[in-house]
Tab-separated table of C-alpha atoms and ligand atoms in Angstrom:
chain	number	residue	atom	x	y	z
R	1	MET	CA	174.224	285.677	182.918
R	2	ALA	CA	174.158	283.460	186.021
R	3	PRO	CA	173.086	285.265	189.180
R	4	SER	CA	175.976	286.438	191.314
R	5	VAL	CA	177.440	284.614	194.296
R	6	LEU	CA	174.670	282.729	196.080
R	7	SER	CA	171.585	284.917	196.306
R	8	ASN	CA	173.074	288.340	197.038
R	9	PRO	CA	175.008	290.357	194.461
R	10	LEU	CA	176.263	292.634	197.265
R	11	ARG	CA	177.672	289.709	199.220
R	12	PRO	CA	181.356	290.075	198.241
R	13	ALA	CA	181.254	293.814	198.970
R	14	ILE	CA	179.612	293.310	202.380
R	15	LEU	CA	182.078	290.586	203.348
R	16	ALA	CA	184.994	292.778	202.239
R	17	ALA	CA	183.670	295.829	204.113
R	18	ALA	CA	183.083	293.663	207.187
R	19	ARG	CA	186.865	293.333	207.582
R	20	SER	CA	187.298	297.091	208.015
R	21	GLY	CA	187.756	298.252	211.594
R	22	ARG	CA	185.740	301.394	210.867
R	23	VAL	CA	182.751	299.438	209.572
R	24	LYS	CA	182.938	297.199	212.621
R	25	GLU	CA	182.956	300.185	214.943
R	26	ALA	CA	180.056	301.797	213.092
R	27	VAL	CA	177.916	298.631	213.066
R	28	THR	CA	178.542	297.646	216.669
R	29	ARG	CA	177.933	301.195	217.987
R	30	VAL	CA	174.502	301.632	216.382
R	31	PRO	CA	172.066	301.088	219.292
R	32	VAL	CA	169.530	299.205	217.175
R	33	THR	CA	172.104	296.613	216.058
R	34	LYS	CA	171.767	294.474	219.164
R	35	SER	CA	168.041	293.952	218.709
R	36	ILE	CA	168.620	292.789	215.117
R	37	VAL	CA	171.534	290.601	216.188
R	38	ARG	CA	169.124	288.803	218.532
R	39	ARG	CA	167.343	287.427	215.482
R	40	PHE	CA	170.413	285.339	214.644
R	41	VAL	CA	172.231	285.017	217.981
R	42	ALA	CA	170.804	283.460	221.162
R	43	GLY	CA	172.296	286.221	223.322
R	44	GLU	CA	175.580	287.345	224.840
R	45	ALA	CA	175.514	285.206	228.013
R	46	LEU	CA	175.934	281.474	228.499
R	47	SER	CA	172.532	281.452	230.236
R	48	ASP	CA	170.986	282.777	226.967
R	49	ALA	CA	172.518	279.872	225.051
R	50	ALA	CA	171.327	277.366	227.668
R	51	ALA	CA	167.774	278.771	227.532
R	52	ALA	CA	167.702	278.625	223.709
R	53	ALA	CA	169.131	275.095	223.708
R	54	SER	CA	166.557	273.913	226.299
R	55	ALA	CA	163.672	275.319	224.263
R	56	LEU	CA	164.943	273.648	221.073
R	57	LEU	CA	165.495	270.317	222.837
R	58	GLY	CA	161.950	270.556	224.206
R	59	SER	CA	160.647	270.922	220.653
R	60	GLY	CA	162.334	267.735	219.453
R	61	ARG	CA	165.342	269.409	217.841
R	62	ALA	CA	169.021	268.818	218.623
R	63	VAL	CA	171.521	271.651	219.055
R	64	SER	CA	175.073	272.574	218.163
R	65	VAL	CA	176.105	275.495	220.348
R	66	ASP	CA	178.815	277.878	219.164
R	67	HIS	CA	180.662	280.231	221.499
R	68	LEU	CA	181.161	283.106	219.068
R	69	GLY	CA	184.709	284.200	218.335
R	70	GLU	CA	187.297	283.750	215.620
R	71	ASP	CA	190.784	284.832	214.609
R	72	VAL	CA	192.292	285.213	218.075
R	73	HIS	CA	195.545	287.173	218.089
R	74	ASP	CA	197.366	285.834	221.119
R	75	ALA	CA	197.747	282.721	223.231
R	76	GLU	CA	195.856	284.274	226.144
R	77	GLN	CA	192.746	284.811	224.006
R	78	ALA	CA	192.933	281.205	222.800
R	79	ARG	CA	193.048	280.005	226.409
R	80	GLY	CA	190.021	282.219	227.073
R	81	THR	CA	188.129	280.399	224.298
R	82	VAL	CA	188.971	277.052	225.895
R	83	ALA	CA	187.749	278.252	229.301
R	84	ALA	CA	184.472	279.473	227.770
R	85	TYR	CA	183.886	276.120	226.017
R	86	LEU	CA	184.656	274.143	229.190
R	87	GLU	CA	182.014	276.168	231.010
R	88	LEU	CA	179.585	275.682	228.116
R	89	LEU	CA	180.172	271.903	228.035
R	90	ALA	CA	179.499	271.609	231.775
R	91	VAL	CA	176.212	273.520	231.399
R	92	LEU	CA	175.124	271.503	228.351
R	93	GLY	CA	175.884	268.270	230.167
R	94	ARG	CA	173.289	269.211	232.813
R	95	LEU	CA	170.451	270.069	230.396
R	96	PRO	CA	167.379	267.820	230.357
R	97	ALA	CA	167.487	265.381	227.424
R	98	GLY	CA	164.545	266.842	225.491
R	99	ARG	CA	162.545	265.054	222.798
R	100	PHE	CA	165.167	264.659	220.049
R	101	ASP	CA	164.713	261.345	218.229
R	102	GLY	CA	168.390	260.376	218.199
R	103	THR	CA	171.275	259.501	220.486
R	104	HIS	CA	173.331	262.696	220.641
R	105	PRO	CA	171.161	265.791	220.981
R	106	LEU	CA	174.020	267.928	222.302
R	107	GLU	CA	176.923	269.201	220.253
R	108	VAL	CA	179.260	272.171	220.262
R	109	SER	CA	180.705	273.784	217.137
R	110	VAL	CA	184.148	275.318	217.367
R	111	LYS	CA	186.348	277.401	215.078
R	112	LEU	CA	190.016	276.426	215.198
R	113	SER	CA	191.005	280.066	214.601
R	114	ALA	CA	189.404	280.825	217.977
R	115	LEU	CA	191.675	278.169	219.514
R	116	GLY	CA	194.848	279.771	218.126
R	117	GLN	CA	195.232	278.068	214.719
R	118	THR	CA	196.620	281.199	213.052
R	119	LEU	CA	199.022	282.252	215.799
R	120	PRO	CA	202.576	282.577	214.474
R	121	ARG	CA	204.994	279.640	214.774
R	122	ASP	CA	203.068	276.855	216.538
R	123	GLY	CA	199.432	277.930	215.972
R	124	GLU	CA	198.328	274.579	214.547
R	125	LYS	CA	199.791	272.664	217.477
R	126	VAL	CA	198.221	275.087	219.969
R	127	ALA	CA	194.793	274.659	218.296
R	128	LEU	CA	195.144	270.869	218.196
R	129	ASP	CA	196.073	270.693	221.897
R	130	HIS	CA	193.177	272.968	222.838
R	131	ALA	CA	190.773	270.981	220.656
R	132	ARG	CA	191.879	267.765	222.394
R	133	THR	CA	191.114	269.376	225.777
R	134	LEU	CA	187.632	270.279	224.548
R	135	CYS	CA	186.985	266.821	223.096
R	136	THR	CA	188.048	265.143	226.351
R	137	ALA	CA	185.624	267.347	228.334
R	138	ALA	CA	182.896	266.873	225.710
R	139	ARG	CA	183.209	263.085	226.029
R	140	GLU	CA	182.817	263.351	229.815
R	141	HIS	CA	179.639	265.416	229.424
R	142	GLY	CA	178.111	263.310	226.635
R	143	VAL	CA	178.449	266.122	224.086
R	144	ARG	CA	179.746	265.876	220.484
R	145	VAL	CA	182.110	268.335	218.801
R	146	THR	CA	182.106	269.594	215.205
R	147	VAL	CA	184.938	271.715	213.834
R	148	ASP	CA	183.592	274.616	211.738
R	149	ALA	CA	185.027	275.466	208.307
R	150	GLU	CA	186.552	278.921	207.842
R	151	ASP	CA	188.173	280.502	204.789
R	152	HIS	CA	189.927	278.314	202.214
R	153	THR	CA	193.450	279.217	203.359
R	154	ARG	CA	192.795	277.103	206.471
R	155	THR	CA	191.016	274.126	204.915
R	156	ASP	CA	194.083	271.831	204.703
R	157	SER	CA	195.185	272.696	208.229
R	158	THR	CA	191.646	272.292	209.629
R	159	LEU	CA	191.019	268.930	207.974
R	160	SER	CA	194.395	267.597	209.082
R	161	ILE	CA	193.614	268.623	212.688
R	162	VAL	CA	190.204	266.906	212.392
R	163	ARG	CA	191.952	263.719	211.192
R	164	GLU	CA	194.316	263.818	214.197
R	165	LEU	CA	191.433	264.380	216.609
R	166	ARG	CA	189.496	261.492	215.112
R	167	ALA	CA	192.268	259.051	216.071
R	168	ASP	CA	191.144	259.489	219.700
R	169	PHE	CA	187.640	260.894	219.210
R	170	PRO	CA	186.176	259.226	216.089
R	171	TRP	CA	182.902	261.125	216.503
R	172	VAL	CA	184.424	264.559	215.814
R	173	GLY	CA	182.517	266.201	212.968
R	174	ALA	CA	184.062	268.043	210.017
R	175	VAL	CA	182.467	270.764	207.887
R	176	LEU	CA	182.828	270.842	204.099
R	177	GLN	CA	181.841	273.843	201.958
R	178	ALA	CA	180.231	273.007	198.611
R	179	TYR	CA	181.391	276.294	197.041
R	180	LEU	CA	185.011	275.103	197.146
R	181	ARG	CA	186.092	273.287	193.990
R	182	ARG	CA	188.011	270.729	196.082
R	183	THR	CA	185.020	269.614	198.169
R	184	GLU	CA	183.789	266.677	196.070
R	185	GLY	CA	187.216	265.100	196.612
R	186	ASP	CA	187.083	265.876	200.337
R	187	CYS	CA	183.621	264.237	200.550
R	188	ARG	CA	185.104	261.043	199.105
R	189	ASP	CA	188.184	261.173	201.376
R	190	LEU	CA	186.360	261.996	204.599
R	191	GLY	CA	182.984	260.320	204.166
R	192	GLY	CA	184.072	256.876	205.483
R	193	ALA	CA	182.262	254.679	207.991
R	194	GLY	CA	180.897	256.579	210.979
R	195	SER	CA	182.313	259.893	209.776
R	196	ARG	CA	180.175	262.901	210.703
R	197	ILE	CA	180.311	265.442	207.863
R	198	ARG	CA	178.358	268.701	207.844
R	199	LEU	CA	177.835	269.859	204.262
R	200	CYS	CA	177.124	273.587	203.859
R	201	LYS	CA	177.355	275.947	200.883
R	202	GLY	CA	180.066	278.157	202.421
R	203	ALA	CA	179.900	281.652	203.915
R	204	TYR	CA	183.238	283.388	203.226
R	205	ARG	CA	184.541	285.614	200.432
R	206	GLU	CA	186.613	283.322	198.234
R	207	PRO	CA	188.502	283.836	194.950
R	208	GLU	CA	187.256	282.220	191.755
R	209	SER	CA	190.445	280.149	191.539
R	210	VAL	CA	189.273	278.017	194.474
R	211	ALA	CA	185.504	278.530	194.660
R	212	TYR	CA	182.432	278.437	192.437
R	213	ARG	CA	180.949	281.922	192.247
R	214	SER	CA	177.506	281.582	190.667
R	215	ARG	CA	174.531	280.337	192.615
R	216	ALA	CA	173.855	277.664	189.966
R	217	ASP	CA	177.400	276.290	190.219
R	218	VAL	CA	177.360	276.275	194.034
R	219	ASP	CA	173.973	274.514	194.092
R	220	ALA	CA	175.118	271.930	191.526
R	221	SER	CA	178.243	271.270	193.584
R	222	TYR	CA	176.135	270.938	196.758
R	223	LEU	CA	173.954	268.309	195.057
R	224	ARG	CA	176.981	266.350	193.782
R	225	CYS	CA	178.565	266.404	197.262
R	226	LEU	CA	175.277	265.422	198.907
R	227	ARG	CA	174.988	262.450	196.553
R	228	ILE	CA	178.513	261.306	197.498
R	229	LEU	CA	177.856	261.636	201.231
R	230	MET	CA	174.410	259.995	201.119
R	231	GLY	CA	175.878	257.135	199.061
R	232	GLY	CA	178.758	256.673	201.529
R	233	ASP	CA	179.007	255.056	204.958
R	234	GLY	CA	179.260	258.214	207.043
R	235	TYR	CA	176.666	260.310	208.873
R	236	PRO	CA	175.801	263.275	206.619
R	237	MET	CA	174.694	266.504	208.297
R	238	VAL	CA	172.752	268.382	205.634
R	239	ALA	CA	173.310	272.010	206.635
R	240	THR	CA	171.170	274.198	204.420
R	241	HIS	CA	167.922	276.187	204.464
R	242	ASP	CA	167.556	275.933	200.698
R	243	PRO	CA	164.281	274.148	199.789
R	244	ALA	CA	165.838	272.720	196.598
R	245	MET	CA	168.702	271.105	198.566
R	246	ILE	CA	166.301	269.824	201.248
R	247	ASP	CA	163.956	268.371	198.596
R	248	ALA	CA	166.905	266.536	197.035
R	249	VAL	CA	167.246	264.403	200.166
R	250	ALA	CA	164.111	262.221	199.713
R	251	PRO	CA	165.055	260.815	196.268
R	252	LEU	CA	168.585	260.157	197.530
R	253	LEU	CA	167.159	258.221	200.496
R	254	ALA	CA	165.152	256.065	198.096
R	255	GLU	CA	168.141	255.612	195.783
R	256	THR	CA	170.664	254.694	198.490
R	257	GLY	CA	168.333	252.837	200.857
R	258	ARG	CA	169.405	255.080	203.742
R	259	SER	CA	167.119	255.304	206.758
R	260	THR	CA	165.970	258.615	208.251
R	261	ASP	CA	168.078	257.998	211.361
R	262	SER	CA	171.339	257.781	209.389
R	263	PHE	CA	171.642	261.519	208.662
R	264	GLU	CA	170.339	264.828	209.954
R	265	HIS	CA	169.285	268.255	208.723
R	266	GLN	CA	170.958	271.296	210.228
R	267	MET	CA	169.886	274.943	210.180
R	268	LEU	CA	170.946	278.154	211.849
R	269	PHE	CA	169.207	279.635	214.893
R	270	GLY	CA	166.480	282.042	213.802
R	271	ILE	CA	166.377	280.960	210.150
R	272	ARG	CA	163.387	279.037	208.719
R	273	ASP	CA	162.122	277.988	212.142
R	274	LEU	CA	158.806	276.715	210.731
R	275	GLU	CA	160.657	274.527	208.234
R	276	GLN	CA	162.754	273.095	211.070
R	277	VAL	CA	159.560	272.156	212.929
R	278	ARG	CA	157.962	270.739	209.776
R	279	LEU	CA	160.951	268.458	209.204
R	280	VAL	CA	160.753	267.179	212.798
R	281	ASP	CA	157.024	266.540	212.303
R	282	VAL	CA	157.680	264.376	209.226
R	283	GLY	CA	160.205	262.284	211.171
R	284	ARG	CA	163.497	263.870	210.172
R	285	ARG	CA	166.302	264.635	212.626
R	286	VAL	CA	166.987	268.364	212.858
R	287	ARG	CA	169.860	270.105	214.650
R	288	VAL	CA	169.989	273.870	215.151
R	289	TYR	CA	173.260	275.799	215.279
R	290	VAL	CA	172.963	278.121	218.290
R	291	PRO	CA	175.561	280.923	218.435
R	292	TYR	CA	176.025	283.048	221.553
R	293	GLY	CA	178.542	285.440	223.049
R	294	THR	CA	179.772	288.976	222.745
R	295	GLN	CA	181.911	288.399	219.624
R	296	TRP	CA	178.945	288.275	217.269
R	297	TYR	CA	180.189	290.753	214.658
R	298	GLY	CA	181.754	288.359	212.078
R	299	TYR	CA	178.857	285.883	212.323
R	300	PHE	CA	176.254	288.652	212.061
R	301	MET	CA	177.887	290.205	208.993
R	302	ARG	CA	177.951	286.824	207.207
R	303	ARG	CA	174.195	286.482	207.841
R	304	LEU	CA	173.576	290.035	206.541
R	305	ALA	CA	175.654	289.249	203.452
R	306	GLU	CA	173.598	286.150	202.650
R	307	ARG	CA	170.292	287.954	202.141
R	308	PRO	CA	169.645	291.369	200.598
R	309	SER	CA	166.464	291.558	202.680
R	310	ASN	CA	168.470	291.176	205.917
R	311	LEU	CA	170.728	294.029	204.870
R	312	ARG	CA	167.755	296.189	203.828
R	313	PHE	CA	166.040	295.514	207.154
R	314	PHE	CA	169.216	296.394	209.057
R	315	LEU	CA	169.774	299.637	207.117
R	316	ARG	CA	166.123	300.667	207.353
R	317	SER	CA	166.068	300.060	211.133
R	318	THR	CA	169.304	301.997	211.521
R	319	LEU	CA	168.224	304.976	209.463
R	320	THR	CA	164.740	305.248	210.944
R	321	ARG	CA	165.684	304.892	214.606
R	322	ASP	CA	164.700	307.699	216.956
U	401	FDA	P1	170.918	279.917	200.495
U	401	FDA	O1	171.875	280.974	200.931
U	401	FDA	O2	170.710	279.702	199.042
U	401	FDA	O3	169.534	280.197	201.212
U	401	FDA	C1	168.382	279.427	200.968
U	401	FDA	C2	167.221	280.005	201.735
U	401	FDA	O4	167.493	279.932	203.137
U	401	FDA	C3	167.004	281.483	201.489
U	401	FDA	O5	166.203	281.696	200.354
U	401	FDA	C4	166.339	281.912	202.785
U	401	FDA	O6	164.986	281.513	202.807
U	401	FDA	C5	167.081	281.113	203.812
U	401	FDA	N1	168.269	281.821	204.301
U	401	FDA	C6	169.568	281.503	204.074
U	401	FDA	N2	170.407	282.342	204.729
U	401	FDA	C7	169.611	283.228	205.364
U	401	FDA	C8	169.875	284.345	206.209
U	401	FDA	N3	171.114	284.729	206.519
U	401	FDA	N4	168.818	285.029	206.688
U	401	FDA	C9	167.554	284.666	206.403
U	401	FDA	N5	167.235	283.606	205.610
U	401	FDA	C10	168.249	282.897	205.098
U	401	FDA	N6	179.454	278.152	206.543
U	401	FDA	C11	180.804	278.053	206.580
U	401	FDA	O7	181.487	278.610	205.723
U	401	FDA	N7	181.404	277.323	207.581
U	401	FDA	C12	180.696	276.654	208.525
U	401	FDA	O8	181.288	275.999	209.398
U	401	FDA	C13	179.270	276.750	208.481
U	401	FDA	N8	178.497	276.106	209.402
U	401	FDA	C14	177.124	276.068	209.229
U	401	FDA	C15	176.341	275.299	210.073
U	401	FDA	C16	174.984	275.169	209.840
U	401	FDA	C17	174.160	274.297	210.738
U	401	FDA	C18	174.388	275.851	208.739
U	401	FDA	C19	172.931	275.718	208.441
U	401	FDA	C20	175.157	276.664	207.933
U	401	FDA	C21	176.515	276.801	208.179
U	401	FDA	N9	177.307	277.625	207.386
U	401	FDA	C22	178.680	277.521	207.466
U	401	FDA	C23	176.665	278.675	206.526
U	401	FDA	C24	176.448	278.185	205.115
U	401	FDA	O9	177.688	278.019	204.469
U	401	FDA	C25	175.598	279.190	204.316
U	401	FDA	O10	176.261	280.421	204.247
U	401	FDA	C26	174.205	279.420	204.882
U	401	FDA	O11	173.668	278.247	205.407
U	401	FDA	C27	173.237	279.916	203.759
U	401	FDA	O12	173.183	278.959	202.734
U	401	FDA	P2	171.911	277.999	202.436
U	401	FDA	O13	172.423	276.634	202.156
U	401	FDA	O14	170.939	278.092	203.514
U	401	FDA	O15	171.352	278.496	201.040
């Protein structure tokens, strides 16, 4: 039988449990949690994100900074997200350029659900208006924006908002998730000239009707999507830590005649740091996704769900604390 979803058979159960208020309370109240969270999250304050971004820029990597938060429940919270991003953009705009071998070392990643996308009645319009505000400020500060992908119920809405944003801000990046059965088609539709597409495997709990469930199927889909993007005219952002996916890039470069400055690798803060540095050393562009903020719970649980060893480490630390 094919191994279960990605590499962790417990993943669906962890992602399901993560939605329970009681689990959230239990996880966030354990004192040791915060020290483990720091492995994946730059910190709770904007200054933590700025320090992490500066260090990465100094090492020749680019950054995409994410102010953590998702699924806001009212318009006030959505406005709070906008205010936090405006502050972040101003700080990023003042950072020293670093040693990244490319033109746009600074990026922010944003979740439309944090901008109000799922608010009743006019949520999509609210999120689009807020995203426009962020893109306008980002342009002033020389920062790029990529719109994160969330669960499949929002994919159509998210991609249509990205298309609208691109009319005024053609550099806005989209994220496609290889575990979704629709994604090969989306790679063809969205991978046109200049289009920045981040390809990841996908981190949410999705039904079999819309998503591949076995690791083999997800990996095969990732490779098919990567081939489409590398063969297209866009700017692929290869977001994976998986050595097999990363190794697939070199033959595709030879096959398509792409140069190493026409795409980039992306990885998450705190994951495979040595591999990130190795890729920079061999002349590849690398961008690191740097999350920060107090709303780290959803992000942290997705990272725990990805790796049994992360979960084991978390449980062991929790149970053996003084
Ligand atoms: P895979 O899970 O097979 O892992 C391959 C190897 O990477 C592992 O063997 C291990 O060495 C290492 N690794 C992976 N995850 C780890 C972890 N949590 N802890 C420790 N080691 C780990 N998803 C989404 O749905 N929407 C989005 O917008 C984004 N955005 C995004 C941006 C960037 C820059 C990245 C790198 C990833 C995302 N993701 C995402 C997450 C993505 O969908 C996926 O869940 C993770 O990247 C893990 O998948 P891999 O491709 O790394 O492969």
